[in-house]
Each structure stands twice: as structure tokens, then as C-alpha cells.
């Protein structure tokens, strides 16, 4: 077999280098490499299409949030935001948890996925799980394999028959005040969450935080108005 150019050898992935070193048919290698690049290009186009669609959806949701009124059903809006989060990062499931300030528990307020009805309303003990850590530390956390991390709370999987593999979570904050956490669960096709996923999920988390803050402000105004009316 003729020698390969050194630059080409250096740039090749190790598995492909091993393959061509063992084969007596370099042309076959080139054909396989072309097929792989074609598949990669197709995947990139698909991901770009999903990304563009998700950005448009997020832009629409941002406009809706700016027009929140006292009559707006915030849970419906949060459901739309969670749907966008799951779609934009290519996750199989997602959840939005809100902090119960009386008990410090995180409550599954909005859920997307197999156990949507069963998991809604479930409470995480204070500080437990990835969501609990994210809320307590006010920092995002992205894990490729949750079972290798001691912060993972397996009781949810055990109780509802899940098998969480990867998980991405961001805090919901109003300034320094914790409102809750947003999770995208198990990236599709066994892929890993990326830096782009991190940035997009942070955007969705910010939009959700703004929606919650505005809804709370309206509720407080309504309460003050009611007190004033009663004299």
C-alpha cells in the first residue's frame, strides 16, 4: 500500500487511521469516508433546521412574555417554554420545577414526557437531585452520565420507571432569588448535551424566570388593590 501524506495521516481520526492501515483497499476507505461525511452533513442540516425553528419559536415566546397581562395563564406559557426547551436541545423529556418557599422543596410544576401526568406535583426534598443542586448553587449543570454523579436523585427514576442517562439543568432566578429549575432529560440518539444546548437552555430559563416574575408582580398588585378597596 502506498504511503499516505503525513498531513492527511495526522488529521485522520484514529479509528479510520487504524482501518486504512489494515486494509489493502485504500479506495474502499475513501468511499467509506465520503459516505460518513455525507451522513454528517445531513445531520448538521437537520440540526440547523431544528435550531432555526426553535429560535423562531423562542422569539415568538419572548414577544408573548413582554405582553403578559393579569389574565395570562402562566402555566400554559411555561408549558410552551418547556416544550421549546426540549425541542431546541433535542431531549426526550423535560421538567420545570418551582420552589415552594415555605418548605424549600422543588415541585414539578410542568412536565413533558412519558410520566407527565404522574410526575406533575411531585416534590423533591430540599437540596436533593440535580435540580436541587442547581437551585441551591444558582448554577447550571450538564451531565453526560447522571449515574456517575452523587448529586443524582435516583428515587424519581425508581418511582416512575425512568432511566435517565444525561441531564441538563439551569436555575430559574429573579436576581439572586431562586424561583426554581428547568431540566432537559436524556439527549436523543444517545448524544451528549453541547455548549450550544447550554446557551439555548439558559435563554429558555431566563424567559421562564421573566414570565414568573411578571406574573408574581401582577398578583401582588392585585392583592394590594384588593386591600386598598377594602379600606
Coordinates of C-alpha atoms in Angstrom, one line a residue:
X1 CA 0.0 0.0 0.0
X2 CA 1.4 3.4 -0.9
X3 CA 2.4 5.8 1.9
X4 CA -0.3 8.4 2.9
X5 CA 0.7 12.1 3.0
X6 CA 1.8 12.8 6.6
X7 CA -0.6 15.8 6.9
X8 CA -3.5 13.5 6.0
X9 CA -2.4 10.9 8.5
X10 CA -2.2 13.4 11.3
X11 CA -5.7 14.8 10.6
X12 CA -7.4 11.5 10.3
X13 CA -9.5 10.1 13.2
X14 CA -7.6 7.3 15.0
X15 CA -10.2 4.6 14.2
X16 CA -10.1 5.5 10.5
X17 CA -6.3 5.5 10.6
X18 CA -6.3 2.0 12.1
X19 CA -8.8 0.9 9.4
X20 CA -6.7 2.1 6.4
X21 CA -3.5 0.7 7.9
X22 CA -5.1 -2.7 8.0
X23 CA -6.9 -2.6 4.6
X24 CA -5.4 -3.4 1.3
X25 CA -8.1 -1.3 -0.5
X26 CA -7.5 2.4 0.1
X27 CA -10.2 3.3 -2.4
X28 CA -12.7 1.5 -0.2
X29 CA -11.6 3.7 2.7
X30 CA -12.2 6.8 0.6
X31 CA -15.7 5.6 -0.3
X32 CA -16.5 5.0 3.4
X33 CA -15.1 8.3 4.4
X34 CA -17.2 10.1 1.7
X35 CA -20.3 8.3 3.0
X36 CA -19.5 9.3 6.6
X37 CA -19.1 12.9 5.6
X38 CA -22.3 12.9 3.7
X39 CA -24.2 11.5 6.7
X40 CA -22.5 14.1 9.0
X41 CA -23.5 16.9 6.6
X42 CA -27.1 15.6 6.5
X43 CA -27.2 15.5 10.3
X44 CA -25.8 19.1 10.5
X45 CA -28.5 20.3 8.1
X46 CA -31.2 18.6 10.2
X47 CA -29.8 20.1 13.4
X48 CA -29.6 23.6 11.8
X49 CA -33.3 23.3 10.7
X50 CA -34.3 22.4 14.2
X51 CA -32.2 25.2 15.6
X52 CA -33.7 27.8 13.3
X53 CA -37.2 26.6 14.1
X54 CA -36.5 26.7 17.8
X55 CA -35.0 30.2 17.7
X56 CA -38.2 31.4 15.9
X57 CA -40.3 29.8 18.5
X58 CA -38.3 31.3 21.3
X59 CA -38.6 34.7 19.6
X60 CA -42.4 34.4 19.5
X61 CA -42.5 33.3 23.1
X62 CA -40.3 36.3 24.1
X63 CA -42.8 38.6 22.5
X64 CA -45.7 36.9 24.3
X65 CA -43.9 37.3 27.6
X66 CA -43.4 41.0 27.0
X67 CA -47.2 41.3 26.7
X68 CA -48.1 39.3 29.8
X69 CA -51.3 40.6 31.5
X70 CA -53.1 39.6 34.7
X71 CA -55.3 37.4 32.6
X72 CA -52.4 35.4 31.2
X73 CA -52.3 31.7 32.2
X74 CA -48.7 31.5 33.2
X75 CA -48.7 27.7 33.5
X76 CA -49.7 27.4 29.8
X77 CA -46.9 29.8 28.9
X78 CA -44.4 27.8 31.0
X79 CA -45.6 24.7 29.2
X80 CA -44.8 26.3 25.9
X81 CA -41.4 27.4 27.1
X82 CA -40.6 23.8 28.3
X83 CA -41.7 22.4 25.0
X84 CA -39.3 24.8 23.3
X85 CA -36.5 23.8 25.6
X86 CA -37.0 20.1 25.0
X87 CA -37.1 20.7 21.2
X88 CA -34.3 23.1 21.0
X89 CA -31.8 20.8 22.7
X90 CA -33.1 17.6 21.3
X91 CA -34.1 16.0 24.6
X92 CA -36.6 13.2 25.1
X93 CA -38.2 14.7 28.3
X94 CA -38.2 17.9 30.3
X95 CA -39.4 19.4 33.5
X96 CA -39.9 22.8 35.1
X97 CA -39.8 22.8 38.9
X98 CA -40.8 25.7 41.1
X99 CA -39.5 26.4 44.6
X100 CA -42.0 26.2 47.5
X101 CA -40.6 28.9 49.7
X102 CA -42.4 27.6 52.7
X103 CA -40.8 24.1 52.6
X104 CA -37.8 24.7 50.3
X105 CA -39.0 21.8 48.2
X106 CA -38.9 21.8 44.4
X107 CA -42.2 21.0 42.9
X108 CA -42.6 19.5 39.4
X109 CA -45.0 22.2 38.0
X110 CA -44.7 21.4 34.3
X111 CA -43.6 18.1 32.8
X112 CA -43.0 16.8 29.3
X113 CA -42.5 13.1 28.6
X114 CA -43.8 9.7 29.4
X115 CA -44.8 10.4 33.1
X116 CA -46.3 13.9 32.5
X117 CA -49.5 13.2 34.5
X118 CA -47.9 11.1 37.2
X119 CA -44.9 13.3 37.9
X120 CA -46.7 16.7 38.0
X121 CA -46.9 17.8 41.6
X122 CA -44.1 15.5 42.8
X123 CA -41.9 17.2 45.4
X124 CA -38.1 16.9 45.7
X125 CA -36.7 17.2 49.2
X126 CA -34.7 20.4 49.8
X127 CA -31.3 20.3 48.0
X128 CA -31.9 16.8 46.5
X129 CA -31.2 15.9 42.9
X130 CA -29.6 17.7 40.1
X131 CA -32.4 20.3 40.2
X132 CA -31.9 20.8 43.9
X133 CA -28.2 21.4 43.4
X134 CA -28.7 23.8 40.6
X135 CA -31.2 25.8 42.6
X136 CA -29.1 25.8 45.7
X137 CA -25.9 26.9 43.9
X138 CA -27.6 29.1 41.3
X139 CA -25.5 27.5 38.6
X140 CA -26.3 25.3 35.5
X141 CA -25.2 21.7 35.4
X142 CA -24.8 19.4 32.4
X143 CA -24.1 15.7 32.9
X144 CA -23.3 13.1 30.3
X145 CA -24.0 10.2 32.7
X146 CA -26.0 11.0 35.7
X147 CA -25.4 7.7 37.4
X148 CA -21.7 8.6 37.8
X149 CA -22.6 11.7 39.8
X150 CA -23.5 11.6 43.5
X151 CA -25.9 14.5 43.2
X152 CA -28.3 12.5 41.1
X153 CA -31.5 11.6 42.9
X154 CA -32.4 8.0 41.7
X155 CA -35.7 7.8 43.6
X156 CA -37.6 9.7 40.8
X157 CA -36.4 7.1 38.2
X158 CA -37.2 4.2 40.6
X159 CA -40.7 5.6 41.4
X160 CA -41.7 6.4 37.9
X161 CA -39.9 3.8 35.8
X162 CA -37.4 6.2 34.2
X163 CA -33.9 5.5 33.0
X164 CA -32.3 8.9 32.9
X165 CA -28.9 8.9 31.1
X166 CA -27.9 12.5 30.5
X167 CA -29.4 15.7 32.0
X168 CA -29.0 19.4 31.6
X169 CA -30.4 21.8 34.2
X170 CA -30.4 25.5 34.7
X171 CA -31.7 27.6 37.6
X172 CA -34.7 30.0 37.4
X173 CA -33.7 33.2 39.0
X174 CA -35.2 36.6 39.8
X175 CA -32.0 38.5 40.5
X176 CA -30.5 36.5 43.4
X177 CA -33.8 35.0 44.4
X178 CA -34.4 31.3 43.3
X179 CA -37.7 30.6 41.6
X180 CA -37.0 27.0 40.5
X181 CA -35.1 25.0 37.9
X182 CA -35.5 23.8 34.3
X183 CA -34.4 20.4 33.2
X184 CA -33.8 18.7 29.8
X185 CA -33.6 15.0 30.3
X186 CA -31.7 12.4 28.1
X187 CA -30.4 13.8 24.8
X188 CA -31.9 11.9 21.8
X189 CA -29.9 9.3 19.9
X190 CA -27.5 8.9 22.9
X191 CA -25.8 12.1 22.1
X192 CA -24.3 14.5 24.6
X193 CA -25.5 17.9 25.5
X194 CA -23.3 20.6 23.9
X195 CA -22.3 24.2 24.7
X196 CA -24.9 25.4 22.2
X197 CA -27.5 23.4 24.2
X198 CA -26.2 25.1 27.4
X199 CA -26.7 28.6 25.9
X200 CA -30.1 27.8 24.5
X201 CA -31.4 26.3 27.7
X202 CA -30.1 29.3 29.6
X203 CA -32.2 31.5 27.3
X204 CA -35.3 29.5 27.9
X205 CA -34.6 29.6 31.6
X206 CA -34.3 33.3 31.5
X207 CA -37.6 33.6 29.6
X208 CA -39.3 31.4 32.2
X209 CA -37.9 33.5 35.0
X210 CA -39.2 36.7 33.4
X211 CA -42.7 35.1 32.9
X212 CA -42.8 34.0 36.6
X213 CA -41.6 37.4 37.9
X214 CA -44.1 39.3 35.8
X215 CA -46.9 37.0 37.0
X216 CA -45.9 37.5 40.6
X217 CA -45.8 41.2 40.2
X218 CA -49.4 41.3 38.8
X219 CA -50.6 39.1 41.6
X220 CA -49.0 41.4 44.2
X221 CA -50.6 44.4 42.5
X222 CA -54.0 42.7 42.5
X223 CA -53.6 41.9 46.2
X224 CA -52.7 45.5 47.1
X225 CA -55.6 46.8 45.1
X226 CA -57.9 44.5 46.9
X227 CA -56.6 45.6 50.3
X228 CA -57.0 49.2 49.3
X229 CA -60.6 48.7 48.1
X230 CA -61.5 47.1 51.4
X231 CA -60.0 50.1 53.2

